[in-house]
Coordinates of C-alpha atoms and ligand atoms in Angstrom, one line a residue:
M767 CA 46.9 47.7 -31.7
Q768 CA 47.0 48.4 -35.4
A769 CA 45.4 45.8 -37.6
S770 CA 48.7 45.2 -39.4
R771 CA 50.7 44.8 -36.3
H772 CA 50.5 41.0 -36.3
D773 CA 52.0 40.8 -39.8
A774 CA 55.1 42.6 -38.3
H775 CA 55.9 39.7 -36.0
P776 CA 54.2 40.8 -32.8
P777 CA 56.5 39.7 -29.9
D778 CA 59.3 42.0 -30.8
D779 CA 57.3 45.2 -30.9
A780 CA 53.9 44.7 -29.4
E781 CA 53.3 46.9 -26.4
T782 CA 49.7 45.8 -25.8
E783 CA 48.4 42.3 -25.4
L784 CA 47.8 40.3 -28.5
T785 CA 44.6 38.3 -29.0
P786 CA 44.6 34.5 -29.9
A787 CA 43.6 35.6 -33.4
Q788 CA 46.6 37.8 -33.7
W789 CA 48.9 35.0 -32.6
D790 CA 47.1 32.7 -35.1
A791 CA 47.7 35.2 -37.8
A792 CA 51.4 35.2 -37.0
Y793 CA 51.5 31.4 -37.3
R794 CA 49.8 31.5 -40.7
G795 CA 52.9 33.3 -41.8
A796 CA 56.4 32.3 -40.8
P797 CA 57.0 33.7 -37.3
R798 CA 60.6 34.5 -36.8
W799 CA 60.8 32.7 -33.5
D800 CA 59.5 29.4 -34.9
I801 CA 62.8 27.8 -35.9
G802 CA 61.7 24.2 -36.3
R803 CA 64.0 22.9 -33.7
P804 CA 64.6 23.5 -30.0
Q805 CA 66.4 26.6 -28.9
P806 CA 70.0 25.6 -28.4
A807 CA 70.0 26.8 -24.7
F808 CA 67.0 24.6 -23.9
Q809 CA 68.6 21.7 -25.8
R810 CA 71.7 22.0 -23.7
L811 CA 69.5 22.1 -20.6
A812 CA 67.8 18.9 -21.7
D813 CA 71.1 17.2 -22.5
S814 CA 72.4 18.0 -19.1
G815 CA 69.6 16.1 -17.4
A816 CA 68.2 19.3 -15.7
L817 CA 64.6 18.6 -17.0
T818 CA 62.8 16.1 -14.7
G819 CA 59.4 14.9 -13.8
R820 CA 56.3 16.2 -15.4
V821 CA 57.1 19.0 -17.8
L822 CA 54.9 22.0 -18.8
D823 CA 55.9 24.2 -21.7
V824 CA 54.1 27.5 -21.4
G825 CA 53.4 29.3 -24.7
C826 CA 54.7 26.2 -26.5
G827 CA 54.1 27.4 -30.0
T828 CA 54.5 24.6 -32.5
G829 CA 55.8 22.3 -29.8
E830 CA 59.6 21.9 -30.4
H831 CA 60.4 21.9 -26.6
V832 CA 57.6 19.6 -25.7
L833 CA 58.7 17.2 -28.4
M834 CA 62.3 17.5 -27.2
C835 CA 61.1 16.4 -23.8
T836 CA 58.9 13.5 -24.9
A837 CA 61.8 12.3 -27.1
L838 CA 63.7 12.0 -23.8
G839 CA 60.9 9.9 -22.3
L840 CA 59.5 12.8 -20.1
D841 CA 55.8 13.3 -19.6
A842 CA 55.4 16.7 -21.3
T843 CA 52.4 19.0 -21.9
G844 CA 52.4 22.2 -24.0
V845 CA 49.9 25.0 -23.6
D846 CA 49.3 27.9 -26.0
L847 CA 46.7 30.4 -27.0
S848 CA 47.1 29.8 -30.7
A849 CA 45.0 27.0 -32.2
A850 CA 47.1 27.3 -35.4
A851 CA 50.4 26.7 -33.5
L852 CA 48.9 23.8 -31.6
A853 CA 47.6 22.2 -34.8
A854 CA 51.2 22.4 -36.2
A855 CA 52.5 20.9 -32.9
V856 CA 50.1 17.9 -33.1
D857 CA 51.1 17.3 -36.8
K858 CA 54.8 17.3 -35.8
A859 CA 54.2 14.9 -33.0
R860 CA 52.4 12.5 -35.3
D861 CA 55.0 12.8 -38.0
R862 CA 57.8 12.1 -35.5
G863 CA 55.9 9.2 -33.8
L864 CA 56.0 11.0 -30.5
T865 CA 53.2 11.1 -27.8
A866 CA 52.7 14.6 -26.3
R867 CA 49.8 16.6 -25.0
F868 CA 48.9 20.0 -26.4
L869 CA 46.2 22.2 -24.8
Q870 CA 44.7 25.5 -25.9
L871 CA 44.8 27.6 -22.7
D872 CA 45.7 31.0 -21.6
V873 CA 48.6 30.7 -19.2
R874 CA 46.9 33.0 -16.8
R875 CA 44.3 30.3 -16.3
L876 CA 46.7 27.4 -15.7
A877 CA 45.2 26.7 -12.3
E878 CA 42.1 25.5 -14.1
L879 CA 44.1 22.5 -15.2
D880 CA 44.1 21.3 -11.6
E881 CA 47.4 19.5 -12.2
R882 CA 50.9 19.8 -10.8
F883 CA 54.2 19.8 -12.7
D884 CA 57.8 19.5 -11.7
T885 CA 59.4 21.6 -14.4
V886 CA 58.2 24.5 -16.5
L887 CA 59.8 25.7 -19.7
D888 CA 59.2 29.1 -21.1
S889 CA 60.8 30.2 -24.4
G890 CA 59.5 33.6 -25.3
L891 CA 56.3 33.6 -23.3
F892 CA 57.5 35.6 -20.3
M893 CA 58.0 38.6 -22.6
P894 CA 54.4 38.9 -23.9
V895 CA 52.8 38.1 -20.6
S896 CA 54.9 40.7 -18.7
N897 CA 53.8 43.7 -20.7
D898 CA 51.8 44.9 -17.8
E899 CA 51.8 44.4 -14.1
T900 CA 48.4 42.8 -13.8
N901 CA 49.1 40.3 -16.5
H902 CA 52.4 39.5 -14.9
A903 CA 51.0 39.0 -11.4
T904 CA 48.1 36.9 -12.7
Y905 CA 50.5 34.7 -14.7
L906 CA 52.9 34.2 -11.8
N907 CA 50.0 33.2 -9.4
A908 CA 48.7 30.7 -12.0
L909 CA 52.2 29.3 -12.5
H910 CA 52.8 29.0 -8.8
A911 CA 49.6 27.0 -8.5
V912 CA 50.6 24.3 -11.0
L913 CA 54.3 23.9 -10.0
N914 CA 55.1 21.6 -7.2
P915 CA 57.0 23.1 -4.3
G916 CA 60.7 22.9 -5.2
G917 CA 59.7 22.7 -8.9
R918 CA 61.9 24.5 -11.4
Y919 CA 61.0 27.2 -13.9
F920 CA 63.4 27.9 -16.8
I921 CA 62.9 31.1 -18.8
L922 CA 64.6 32.0 -22.1
C923 CA 64.0 35.7 -22.7
F924 CA 65.7 38.7 -24.5
R925 CA 68.6 40.2 -22.6
S926 CA 68.8 44.0 -22.5
Q927 CA 72.1 45.5 -23.6
P928 CA 74.0 48.1 -21.6
N929 CA 74.4 51.5 -23.3
N930 CA 72.1 50.5 -26.1
D931 CA 68.9 52.6 -26.7
R932 CA 67.5 49.6 -28.6
P933 CA 68.1 46.9 -26.0
G934 CA 68.0 43.3 -27.0
H935 CA 68.5 44.3 -30.7
G936 CA 65.5 46.5 -30.7
H937 CA 63.2 44.2 -28.7
H938 CA 61.0 46.1 -26.3
H939 CA 60.7 43.0 -24.1
A940 CA 64.4 42.8 -23.1
F941 CA 65.2 42.3 -19.5
S942 CA 68.1 43.1 -17.2
V943 CA 69.1 40.7 -14.3
E944 CA 67.6 43.3 -12.0
D945 CA 64.3 43.2 -13.9
I946 CA 64.2 39.4 -13.5
A947 CA 65.2 39.5 -9.8
A948 CA 62.5 42.1 -9.1
A949 CA 59.8 40.1 -11.0
F950 CA 60.5 37.0 -8.8
S951 CA 61.3 38.7 -5.5
E952 CA 58.4 36.8 -3.7
R953 CA 57.8 33.1 -3.5
W954 CA 60.6 32.2 -6.0
R955 CA 64.3 31.6 -5.6
L956 CA 66.5 32.8 -8.5
N957 CA 69.0 30.0 -8.9
S958 CA 71.0 31.3 -11.9
S959 CA 71.0 33.8 -14.8
E960 CA 73.2 32.7 -17.6
A961 CA 73.9 35.1 -20.5
T962 CA 73.1 33.1 -23.6
T963 CA 71.5 33.6 -27.0
L964 CA 68.2 32.9 -28.8
D965 CA 67.9 31.9 -32.4
G966 CA 65.4 33.2 -34.9
V967 CA 64.7 32.1 -38.4
G968 CA 67.0 33.2 -41.2
D969 CA 69.9 35.3 -40.2
R970 CA 68.4 36.1 -36.8
E971 CA 70.8 34.1 -34.8
N972 CA 72.7 34.8 -31.6
I973 CA 70.2 37.3 -30.2
P974 CA 71.3 38.2 -26.7
A975 CA 69.2 36.3 -24.2
W976 CA 69.0 35.1 -20.6
L977 CA 68.6 31.5 -19.5
I978 CA 67.0 32.0 -16.1
A979 CA 66.5 29.2 -13.6
L980 CA 64.1 29.6 -10.7
T981 CA 62.7 27.4 -7.9
R982 CA 59.2 27.7 -6.7
S983 CA 59.0 28.0 -2.9
Ligands
LIG2348 C1 57.4 34.1 -29.0 S1 56.3 32.8 -29.2 C2 57.3 31.4 -28.6 C3 56.7 30.1 -29.0 C4 57.6 28.9 -28.5 N1 57.8 28.8 -27.1 C5 58.9 28.8 -29.2 O1 59.9 28.9 -28.6 O2 58.9 28.7 -30.5 C6 55.2 33.1 -27.8 C7 54.1 32.1 -27.7 O3 53.3 32.3 -26.6 C8 51.9 32.2 -26.9 N2 51.2 33.0 -25.9 C9 51.2 34.4 -25.8 N3 50.4 34.8 -24.8 C10 49.9 33.6 -24.2 C11 49.0 33.4 -23.2 N4 48.5 34.4 -22.4 N5 48.7 32.1 -22.9 C12 49.2 31.0 -23.6 N6 50.0 31.2 -24.7 C13 50.4 32.5 -25.0 C14 51.8 32.6 -28.3 O4 50.7 32.1 -29.0 C15 53.1 32.1 -28.9 O5 53.0 30.8 -29.4

C-alpha cells in the first residue's frame, strides 16, 4: 500500500486491506462515499418497513444509516474501524437529538459482541472486506454468529457492468450477481438482487449498484 493511497479515496482502488489509520485519514478529508444522508436505496428500504428488530450497521462510517433507523424508533448499533468516523457519528446523533450506539470494532470480530441482531445493513463494507478469501470467510462467520436465524442482511455494493473493462465506473470492488450468489452459497438464502444506484459526494451520483437481500439460515 503506498503511503498516499488513502488520500486517493481508498475503497475504490485499494487492492490490499486498509488499516484503521488509513480509514481515519480518509475521514479527516472528505470521503466521497460520505454523503451526509442515507443512501436512497436504504432509505427506500426503511420507508417500506423492511427493517425490523435490532439493527446492526456494519462499517457504519459517520452513522447516517444508524441514525435513519433510530429516527424510526429502531434499536440500532453501528460498528466501524475508524475512530474519526465514529466521533462524527456521535456528534451527529447528539446534534439531531437521537440515541444510537456506535462501537469501534473490526467486523471480523463481531462475535465478541456476544449479542444477536435481526437486521444487518451494509453500505460499502462488503467491498473492502471481500478483497481476499480469508477476510471474506472470517467476516461471514462473524456475521452469521451475530444474526438471529431468519435474520436479514442487506448489502449495497458496486455493480459490475457488462462489456466494460472498468466495471462499476472503475471500481475494482464491483460485483456480478454470480459473484454475490457464490459468496453466499452456504448458510445464506439470496432473496433478491435489485439493480440500483449508490450516490457519492459532488457529481458522483447514480453509480451502478446492487441492493442485495439475504436471509441467514
Ligand atoms: C465505503 S465506507 C462506507 C461507510 C458507510 N457505510 C456509508 O455508507 O457512508 C466503508 C466503511 O467501512 C469501514 N471498515 C472497513 N473495514 C472494516 C472492518 N474490517 N471492520 C469495521 N469497519 C470497517 C471503514 O472505516 C468505512 O467507514
